[in-house]
mmCIF file of C-alpha atoms and ligand atoms in Angstrom:
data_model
loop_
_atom_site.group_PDB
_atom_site.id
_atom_site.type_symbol
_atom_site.label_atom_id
_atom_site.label_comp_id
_atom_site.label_asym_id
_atom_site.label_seq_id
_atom_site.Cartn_x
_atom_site.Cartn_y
_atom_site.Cartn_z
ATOM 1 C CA UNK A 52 0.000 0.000 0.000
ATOM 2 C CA UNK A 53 1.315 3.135 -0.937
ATOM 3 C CA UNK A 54 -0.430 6.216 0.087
ATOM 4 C CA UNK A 55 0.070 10.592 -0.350
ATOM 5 C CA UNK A 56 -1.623 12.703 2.134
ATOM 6 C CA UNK A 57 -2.130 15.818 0.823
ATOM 7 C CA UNK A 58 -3.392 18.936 2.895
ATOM 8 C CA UNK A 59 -2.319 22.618 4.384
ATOM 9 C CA UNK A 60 -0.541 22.650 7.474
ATOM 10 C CA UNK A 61 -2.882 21.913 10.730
ATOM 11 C CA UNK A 62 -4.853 19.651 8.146
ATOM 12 C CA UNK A 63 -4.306 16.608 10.226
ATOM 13 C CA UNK A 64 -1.967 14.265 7.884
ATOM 14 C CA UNK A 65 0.227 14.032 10.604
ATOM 15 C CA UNK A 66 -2.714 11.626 12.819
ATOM 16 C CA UNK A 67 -4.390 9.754 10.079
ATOM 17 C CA UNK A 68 -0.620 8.860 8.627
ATOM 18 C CA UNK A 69 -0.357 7.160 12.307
ATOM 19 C CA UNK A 70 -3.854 5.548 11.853
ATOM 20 C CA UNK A 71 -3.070 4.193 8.621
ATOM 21 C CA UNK A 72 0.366 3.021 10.070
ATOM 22 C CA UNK A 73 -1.477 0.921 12.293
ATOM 23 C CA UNK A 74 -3.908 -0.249 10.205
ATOM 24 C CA UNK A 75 -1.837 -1.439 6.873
ATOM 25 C CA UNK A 76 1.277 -1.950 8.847
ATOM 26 C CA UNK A 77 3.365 0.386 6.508
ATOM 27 C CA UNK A 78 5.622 3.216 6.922
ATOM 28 C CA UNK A 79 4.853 6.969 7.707
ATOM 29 C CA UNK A 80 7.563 9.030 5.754
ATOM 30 C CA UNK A 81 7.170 12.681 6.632
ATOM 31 C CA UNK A 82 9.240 14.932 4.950
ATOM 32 C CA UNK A 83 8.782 17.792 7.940
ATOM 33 C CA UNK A 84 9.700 15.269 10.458
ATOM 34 C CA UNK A 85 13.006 13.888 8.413
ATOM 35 C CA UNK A 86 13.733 17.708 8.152
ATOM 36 C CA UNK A 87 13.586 18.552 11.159
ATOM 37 C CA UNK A 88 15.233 15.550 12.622
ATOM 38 C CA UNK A 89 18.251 16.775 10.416
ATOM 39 C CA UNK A 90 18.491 20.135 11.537
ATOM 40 C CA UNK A 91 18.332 18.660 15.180
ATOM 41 C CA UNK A 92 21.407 16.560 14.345
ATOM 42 C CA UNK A 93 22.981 19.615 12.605
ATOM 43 C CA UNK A 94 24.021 17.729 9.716
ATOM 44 C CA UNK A 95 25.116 19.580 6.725
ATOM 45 C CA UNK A 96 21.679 19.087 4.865
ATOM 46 C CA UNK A 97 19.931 20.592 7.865
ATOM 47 C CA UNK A 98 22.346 23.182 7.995
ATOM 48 C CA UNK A 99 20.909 24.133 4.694
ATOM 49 C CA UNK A 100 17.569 23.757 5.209
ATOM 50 C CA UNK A 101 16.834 25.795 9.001
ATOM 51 C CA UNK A 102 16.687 28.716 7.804
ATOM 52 C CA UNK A 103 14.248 27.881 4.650
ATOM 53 C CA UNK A 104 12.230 26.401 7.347
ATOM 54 C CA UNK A 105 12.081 28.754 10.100
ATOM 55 C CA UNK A 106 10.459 31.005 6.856
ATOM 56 C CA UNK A 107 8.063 28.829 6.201
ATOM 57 C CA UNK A 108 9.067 28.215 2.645
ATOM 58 C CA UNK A 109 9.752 24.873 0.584
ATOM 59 C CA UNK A 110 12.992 23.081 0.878
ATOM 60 C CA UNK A 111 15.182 22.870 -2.872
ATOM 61 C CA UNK A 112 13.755 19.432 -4.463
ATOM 62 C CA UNK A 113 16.888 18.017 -4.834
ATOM 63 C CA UNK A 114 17.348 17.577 -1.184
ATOM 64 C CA UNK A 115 13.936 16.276 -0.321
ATOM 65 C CA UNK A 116 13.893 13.576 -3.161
ATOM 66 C CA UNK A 117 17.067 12.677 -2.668
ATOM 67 C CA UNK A 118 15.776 12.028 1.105
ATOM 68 C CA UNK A 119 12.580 9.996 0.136
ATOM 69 C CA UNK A 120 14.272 8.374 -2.789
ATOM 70 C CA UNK A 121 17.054 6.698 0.365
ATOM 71 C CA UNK A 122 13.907 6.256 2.773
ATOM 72 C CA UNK A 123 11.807 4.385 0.538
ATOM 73 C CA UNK A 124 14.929 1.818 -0.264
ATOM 74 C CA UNK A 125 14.826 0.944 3.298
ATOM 75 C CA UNK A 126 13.820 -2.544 4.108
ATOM 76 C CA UNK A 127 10.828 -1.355 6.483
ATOM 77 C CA UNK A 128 8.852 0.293 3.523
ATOM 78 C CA UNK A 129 8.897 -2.748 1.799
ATOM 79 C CA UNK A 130 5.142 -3.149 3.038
ATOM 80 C CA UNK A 131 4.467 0.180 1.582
ATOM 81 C CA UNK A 132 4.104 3.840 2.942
ATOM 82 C CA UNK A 133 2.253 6.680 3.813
ATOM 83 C CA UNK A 134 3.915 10.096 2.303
ATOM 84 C CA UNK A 135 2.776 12.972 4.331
ATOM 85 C CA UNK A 136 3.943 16.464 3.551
ATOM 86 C CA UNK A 137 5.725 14.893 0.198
ATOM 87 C CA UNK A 138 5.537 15.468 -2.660
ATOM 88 C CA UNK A 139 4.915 19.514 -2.294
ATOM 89 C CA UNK A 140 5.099 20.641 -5.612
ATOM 90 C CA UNK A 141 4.091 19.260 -9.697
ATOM 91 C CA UNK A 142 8.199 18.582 -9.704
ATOM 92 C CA UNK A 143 8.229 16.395 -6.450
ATOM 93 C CA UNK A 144 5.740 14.065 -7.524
ATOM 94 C CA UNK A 145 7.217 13.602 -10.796
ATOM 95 C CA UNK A 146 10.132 12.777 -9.425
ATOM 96 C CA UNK A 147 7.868 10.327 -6.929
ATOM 97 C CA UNK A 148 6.809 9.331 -10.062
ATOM 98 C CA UNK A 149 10.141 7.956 -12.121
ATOM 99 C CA UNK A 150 11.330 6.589 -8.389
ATOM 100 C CA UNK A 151 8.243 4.409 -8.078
ATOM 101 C CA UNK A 152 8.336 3.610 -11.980
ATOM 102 C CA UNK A 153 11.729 2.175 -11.644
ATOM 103 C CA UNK A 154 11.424 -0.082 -9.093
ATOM 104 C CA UNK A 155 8.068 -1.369 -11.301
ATOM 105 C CA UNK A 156 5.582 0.050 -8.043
ATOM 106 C CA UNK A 157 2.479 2.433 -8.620
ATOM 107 C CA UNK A 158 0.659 4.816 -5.723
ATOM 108 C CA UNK A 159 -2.569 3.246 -4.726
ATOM 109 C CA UNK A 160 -3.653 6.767 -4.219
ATOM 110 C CA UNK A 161 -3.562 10.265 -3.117
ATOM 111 C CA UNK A 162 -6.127 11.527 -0.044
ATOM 112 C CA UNK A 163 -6.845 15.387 -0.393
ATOM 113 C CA UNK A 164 -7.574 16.739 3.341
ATOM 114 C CA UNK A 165 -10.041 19.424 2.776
ATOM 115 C CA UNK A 166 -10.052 22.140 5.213
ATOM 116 C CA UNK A 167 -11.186 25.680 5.740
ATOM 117 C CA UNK A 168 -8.015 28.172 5.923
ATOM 118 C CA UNK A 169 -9.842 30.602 8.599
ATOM 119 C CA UNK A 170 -10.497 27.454 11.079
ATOM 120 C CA UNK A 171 -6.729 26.140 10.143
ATOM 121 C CA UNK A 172 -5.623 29.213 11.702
ATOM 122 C CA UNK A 173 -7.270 28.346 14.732
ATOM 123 C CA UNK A 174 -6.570 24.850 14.781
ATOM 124 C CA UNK A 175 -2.864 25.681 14.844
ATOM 125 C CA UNK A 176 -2.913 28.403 17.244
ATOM 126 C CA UNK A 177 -4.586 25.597 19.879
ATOM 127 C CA UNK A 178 -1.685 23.156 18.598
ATOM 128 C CA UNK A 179 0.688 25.513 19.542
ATOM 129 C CA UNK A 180 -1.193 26.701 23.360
ATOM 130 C CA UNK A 181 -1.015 22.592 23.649
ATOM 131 C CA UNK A 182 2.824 22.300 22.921
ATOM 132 C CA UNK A 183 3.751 24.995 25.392
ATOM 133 C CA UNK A 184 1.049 23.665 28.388
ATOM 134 C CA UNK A 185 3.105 20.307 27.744
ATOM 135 C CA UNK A 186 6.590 21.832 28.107
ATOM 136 C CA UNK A 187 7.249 21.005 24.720
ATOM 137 C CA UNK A 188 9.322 23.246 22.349
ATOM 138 C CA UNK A 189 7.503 25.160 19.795
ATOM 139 C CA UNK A 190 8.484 24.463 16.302
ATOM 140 C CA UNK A 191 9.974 27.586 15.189
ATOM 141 C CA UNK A 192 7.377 27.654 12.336
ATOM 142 C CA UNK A 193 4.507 27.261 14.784
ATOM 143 C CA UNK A 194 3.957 31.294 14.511
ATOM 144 C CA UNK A 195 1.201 33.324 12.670
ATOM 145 C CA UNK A 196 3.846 34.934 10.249
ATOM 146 C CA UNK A 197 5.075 32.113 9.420
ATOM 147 C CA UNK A 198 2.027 30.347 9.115
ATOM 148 C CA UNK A 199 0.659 32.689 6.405
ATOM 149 C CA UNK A 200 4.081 31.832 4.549
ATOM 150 C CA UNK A 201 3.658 28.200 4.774
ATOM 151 C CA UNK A 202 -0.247 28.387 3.665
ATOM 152 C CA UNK A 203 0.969 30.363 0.680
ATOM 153 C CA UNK A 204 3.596 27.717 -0.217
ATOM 154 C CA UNK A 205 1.004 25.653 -0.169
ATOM 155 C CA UNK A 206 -1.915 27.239 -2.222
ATOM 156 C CA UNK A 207 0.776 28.240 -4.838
ATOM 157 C CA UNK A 208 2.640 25.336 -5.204
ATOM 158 C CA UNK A 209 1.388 22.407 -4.061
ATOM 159 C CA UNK A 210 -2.681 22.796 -4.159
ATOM 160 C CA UNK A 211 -1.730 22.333 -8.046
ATOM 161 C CA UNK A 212 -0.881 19.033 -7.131
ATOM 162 C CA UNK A 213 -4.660 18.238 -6.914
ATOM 163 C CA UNK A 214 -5.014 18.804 -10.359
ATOM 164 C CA UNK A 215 -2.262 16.712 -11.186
ATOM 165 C CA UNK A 216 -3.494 13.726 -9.576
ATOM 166 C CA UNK A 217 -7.346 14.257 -10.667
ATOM 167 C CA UNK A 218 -6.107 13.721 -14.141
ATOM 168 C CA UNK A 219 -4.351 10.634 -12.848
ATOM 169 C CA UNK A 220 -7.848 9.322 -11.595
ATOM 170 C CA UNK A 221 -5.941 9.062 -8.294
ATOM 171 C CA UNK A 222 -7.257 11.358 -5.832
ATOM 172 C CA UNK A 223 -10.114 11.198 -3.395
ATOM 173 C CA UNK A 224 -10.956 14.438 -1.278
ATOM 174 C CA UNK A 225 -11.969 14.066 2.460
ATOM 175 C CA UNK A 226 -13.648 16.876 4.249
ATOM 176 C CA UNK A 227 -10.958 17.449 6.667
ATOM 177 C CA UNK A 228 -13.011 19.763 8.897
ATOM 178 C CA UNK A 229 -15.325 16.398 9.821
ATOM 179 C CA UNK A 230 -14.500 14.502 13.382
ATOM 180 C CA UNK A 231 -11.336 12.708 13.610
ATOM 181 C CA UNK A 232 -12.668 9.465 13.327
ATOM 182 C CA UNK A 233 -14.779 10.168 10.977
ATOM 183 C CA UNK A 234 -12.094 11.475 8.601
ATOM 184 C CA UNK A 235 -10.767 7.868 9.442
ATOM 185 C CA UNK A 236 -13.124 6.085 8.374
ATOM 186 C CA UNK A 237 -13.538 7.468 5.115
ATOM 187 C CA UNK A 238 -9.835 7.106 4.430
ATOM 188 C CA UNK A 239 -10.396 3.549 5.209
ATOM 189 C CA UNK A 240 -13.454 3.173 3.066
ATOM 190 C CA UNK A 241 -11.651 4.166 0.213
ATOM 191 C CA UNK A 242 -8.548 2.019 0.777
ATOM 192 C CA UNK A 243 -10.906 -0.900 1.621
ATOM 193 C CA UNK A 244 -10.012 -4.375 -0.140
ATOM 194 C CA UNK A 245 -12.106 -4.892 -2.978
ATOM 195 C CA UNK A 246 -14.540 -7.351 -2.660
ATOM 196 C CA UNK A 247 -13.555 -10.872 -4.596
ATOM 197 C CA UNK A 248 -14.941 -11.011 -8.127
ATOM 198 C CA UNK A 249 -17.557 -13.505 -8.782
ATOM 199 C CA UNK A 250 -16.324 -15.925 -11.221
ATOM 200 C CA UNK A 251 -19.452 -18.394 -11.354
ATOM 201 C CA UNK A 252 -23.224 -18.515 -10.042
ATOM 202 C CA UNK A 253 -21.824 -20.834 -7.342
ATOM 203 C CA UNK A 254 -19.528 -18.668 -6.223
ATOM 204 C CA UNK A 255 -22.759 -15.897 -6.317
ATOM 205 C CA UNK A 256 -24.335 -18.462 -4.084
ATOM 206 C CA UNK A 257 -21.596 -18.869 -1.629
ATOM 207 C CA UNK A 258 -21.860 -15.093 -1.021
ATOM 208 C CA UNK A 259 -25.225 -14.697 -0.743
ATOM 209 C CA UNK A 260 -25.171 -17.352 2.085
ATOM 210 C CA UNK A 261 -22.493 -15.854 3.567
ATOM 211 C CA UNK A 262 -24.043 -12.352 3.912
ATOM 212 C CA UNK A 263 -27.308 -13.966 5.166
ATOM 213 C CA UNK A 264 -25.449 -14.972 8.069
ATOM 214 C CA UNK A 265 -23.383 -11.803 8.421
ATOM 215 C CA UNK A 266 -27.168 -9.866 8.587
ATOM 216 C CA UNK A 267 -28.042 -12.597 11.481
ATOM 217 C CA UNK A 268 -25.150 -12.339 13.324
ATOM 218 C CA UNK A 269 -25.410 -8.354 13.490
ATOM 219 C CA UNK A 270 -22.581 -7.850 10.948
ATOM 220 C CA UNK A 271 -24.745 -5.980 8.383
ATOM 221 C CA UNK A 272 -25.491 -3.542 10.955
ATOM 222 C CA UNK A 273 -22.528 -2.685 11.627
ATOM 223 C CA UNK A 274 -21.062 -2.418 8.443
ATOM 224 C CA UNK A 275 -24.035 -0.048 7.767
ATOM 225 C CA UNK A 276 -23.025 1.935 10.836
ATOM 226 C CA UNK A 277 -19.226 2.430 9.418
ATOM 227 C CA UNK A 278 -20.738 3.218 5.760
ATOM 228 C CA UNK A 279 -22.449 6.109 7.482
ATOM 229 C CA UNK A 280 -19.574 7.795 9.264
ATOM 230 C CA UNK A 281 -17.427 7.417 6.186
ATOM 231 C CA UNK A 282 -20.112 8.756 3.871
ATOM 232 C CA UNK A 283 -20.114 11.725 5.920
ATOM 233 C CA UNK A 284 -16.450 12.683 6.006
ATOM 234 C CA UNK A 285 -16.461 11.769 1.926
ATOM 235 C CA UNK A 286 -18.622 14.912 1.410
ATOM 236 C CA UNK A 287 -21.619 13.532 0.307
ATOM 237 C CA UNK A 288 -24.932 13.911 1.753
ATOM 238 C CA UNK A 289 -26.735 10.110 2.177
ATOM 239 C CA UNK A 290 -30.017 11.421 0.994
ATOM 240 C CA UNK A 291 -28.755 12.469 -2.034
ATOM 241 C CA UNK A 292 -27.008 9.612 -3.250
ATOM 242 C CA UNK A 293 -29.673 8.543 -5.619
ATOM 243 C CA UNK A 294 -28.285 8.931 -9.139
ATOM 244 C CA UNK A 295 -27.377 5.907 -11.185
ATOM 245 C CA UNK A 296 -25.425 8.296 -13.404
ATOM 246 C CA UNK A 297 -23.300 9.367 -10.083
ATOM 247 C CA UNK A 298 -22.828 6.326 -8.507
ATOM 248 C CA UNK A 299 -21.252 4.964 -11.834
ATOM 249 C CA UNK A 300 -18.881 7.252 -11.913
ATOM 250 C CA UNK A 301 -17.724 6.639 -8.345
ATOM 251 C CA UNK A 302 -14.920 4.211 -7.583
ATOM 252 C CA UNK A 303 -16.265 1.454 -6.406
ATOM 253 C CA UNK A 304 -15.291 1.562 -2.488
ATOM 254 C CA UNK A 305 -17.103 5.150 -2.813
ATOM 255 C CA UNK A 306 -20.368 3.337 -4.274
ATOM 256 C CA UNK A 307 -20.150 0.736 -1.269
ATOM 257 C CA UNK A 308 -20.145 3.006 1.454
ATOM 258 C CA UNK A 309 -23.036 4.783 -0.696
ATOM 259 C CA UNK A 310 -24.590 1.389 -0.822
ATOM 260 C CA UNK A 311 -24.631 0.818 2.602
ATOM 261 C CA UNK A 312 -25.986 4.176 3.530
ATOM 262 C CA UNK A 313 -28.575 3.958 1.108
ATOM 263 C CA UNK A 314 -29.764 1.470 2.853
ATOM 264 C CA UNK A 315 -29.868 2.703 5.980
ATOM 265 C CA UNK A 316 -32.120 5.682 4.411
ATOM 266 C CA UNK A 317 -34.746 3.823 2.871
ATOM 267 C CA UNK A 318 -34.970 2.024 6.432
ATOM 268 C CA UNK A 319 -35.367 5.699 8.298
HETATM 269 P P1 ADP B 177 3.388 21.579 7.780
HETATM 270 O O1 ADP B 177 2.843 21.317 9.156
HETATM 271 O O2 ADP B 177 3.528 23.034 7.490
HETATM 272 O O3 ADP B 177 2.681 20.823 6.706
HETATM 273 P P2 ADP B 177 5.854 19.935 7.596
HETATM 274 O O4 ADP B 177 6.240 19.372 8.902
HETATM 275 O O5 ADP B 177 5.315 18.993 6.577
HETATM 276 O O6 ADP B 177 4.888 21.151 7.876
HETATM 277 O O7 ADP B 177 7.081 20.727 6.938
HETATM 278 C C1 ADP B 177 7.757 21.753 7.640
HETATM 279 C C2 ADP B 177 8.687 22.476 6.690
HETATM 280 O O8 ADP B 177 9.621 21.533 6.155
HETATM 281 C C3 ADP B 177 8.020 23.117 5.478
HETATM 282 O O9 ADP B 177 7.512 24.398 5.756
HETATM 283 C C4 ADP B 177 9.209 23.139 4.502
HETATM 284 O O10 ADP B 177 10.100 24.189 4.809
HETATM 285 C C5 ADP B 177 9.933 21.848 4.796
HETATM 286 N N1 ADP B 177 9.441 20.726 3.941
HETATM 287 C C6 ADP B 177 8.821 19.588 4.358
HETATM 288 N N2 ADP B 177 8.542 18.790 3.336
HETATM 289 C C7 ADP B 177 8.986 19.427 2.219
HETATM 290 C C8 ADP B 177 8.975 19.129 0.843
HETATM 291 N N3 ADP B 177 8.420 17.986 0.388
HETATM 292 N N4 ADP B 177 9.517 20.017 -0.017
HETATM 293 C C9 ADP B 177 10.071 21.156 0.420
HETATM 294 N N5 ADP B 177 10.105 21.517 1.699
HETATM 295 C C10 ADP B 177 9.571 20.668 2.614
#
């Protein structure tokens, strides 16, 4: 599995990277964190980098490539990984791109977290009363000057990314602003295992019997319960998920999670 999560700063990649750690047993590479770990360690690349970083703005691509193109060589991202806060710019993920291509791997797909920039703001400025009631440091970028710099970065040069990947067929947007969990689940929905093809009417059988029993043993019930969190955070309202035309068009995790929330409106 190997996953982008794209999103402004404060848009929560950093906790659903952990939660899909967890889940698909893969790697989180974040470029911030690798960064920052280098400037800790005063090494000459984040000798560098500090200052570009204490201003908010994007590291040179060279450097950043150069560090996901060693980190994704490593034997523990063998299972796969979740990129968070790379790649920030169209030049990045072309890059991503010929890495992946030469070692014969695709992306299974890119998660847009869609927030709103006023209640970012906010978001942050709590992040950063947290840090300091914990003792913690403040990142030196964890200021409202610098904040404005970083949003800009990203709105300029790597919002374009969106576009990039839509005419991949590779992105799925998440309304970031939704619960936590909620935001979870539909990251999960979309990443869910397809469902086995049926290859013969026995096979159609088999299933049908098996999701009999699922419905008696409660199972349905709760699957419809998870279809209607996720539908929530995937920006679409379960009343208005009627359209043949629309449901089409969706990929097909999408049109299960629609499935099972249809269902639970006709029973309303
Ligand atoms: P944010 O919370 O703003 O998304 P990150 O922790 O991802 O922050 O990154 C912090 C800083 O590290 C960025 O403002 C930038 O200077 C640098 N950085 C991280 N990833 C990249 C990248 N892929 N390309 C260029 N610069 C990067």
């Amino acid at each position: 599995m190997r996953l982008i999560l794209l999103g402004p700063p404060g848009a929560g990649k950093g906790t659903q990277a952990q939660r899909l750690v967890a889940r698909h047993g893969i790697v989180q590479l974040s470029t911030g964190d690798m960064l920052r770990a280098a400037v800790a360690a005063g090494t000459p690349v984040g000798r560098q980098v500090k200052d570009i970083m204490d201003r908010g703005e994007l590291c040179p691509d060279n450097i950043v490539v150069s560090i996901i193109a060693d980190r994704i060589q490593q034997p523990d991202a063998k299972n796969g990984f979740v990129l968070d806060g790379f790649p920030r710019n169209v030049a990045q993920a072309e890059a991503l791109e010929r890495m992946l291509h030469e070692k014969g791997l695709d992306l299974d797909g890119v998660v847009e977290l869609k927030v709103d920039e006023g209640q970012l703001v906010r978001r942050i400025e709590s992040r950063i009363k947290e840090t300091l009631a914990r003792g913690e440091p403040l990142r030196k970028d964890d200021d409202p000057e610098v904040l404005k710099t970083r949003l800009d970065a990203y709105r300029r040069q790597t919002a374009p990314l969106i576009h990039h990947y839509r005419e991949k067929n590779l992105i799925r947007a998440v309304d970031g602003m939704a619960p936590m969990d909620e935001v979870t689940a539909a990251i999960n929905w979309i990443f869910a295992k397809p469902k086995p093809k049926k290859t013969s009417a026995k096979l159609a059988n088999t299933q049908k019997t098996k999701q009999k029993s699922m419905k008696a043993a409660g199972g349905a019930k709760k699957s419809k319960q998870t279809a209607r969190k996720a539908a929530k955070a995937l920006r679409r309202p379960v009343k208005a998920r009627g359209s043949k035309v629309a449901a089409a068009k969706r990929p097909a995790a999408k049109k299960a999670a629609s499935k099972g929330a249809k269902k639970t409106a006709k029973r309303r």
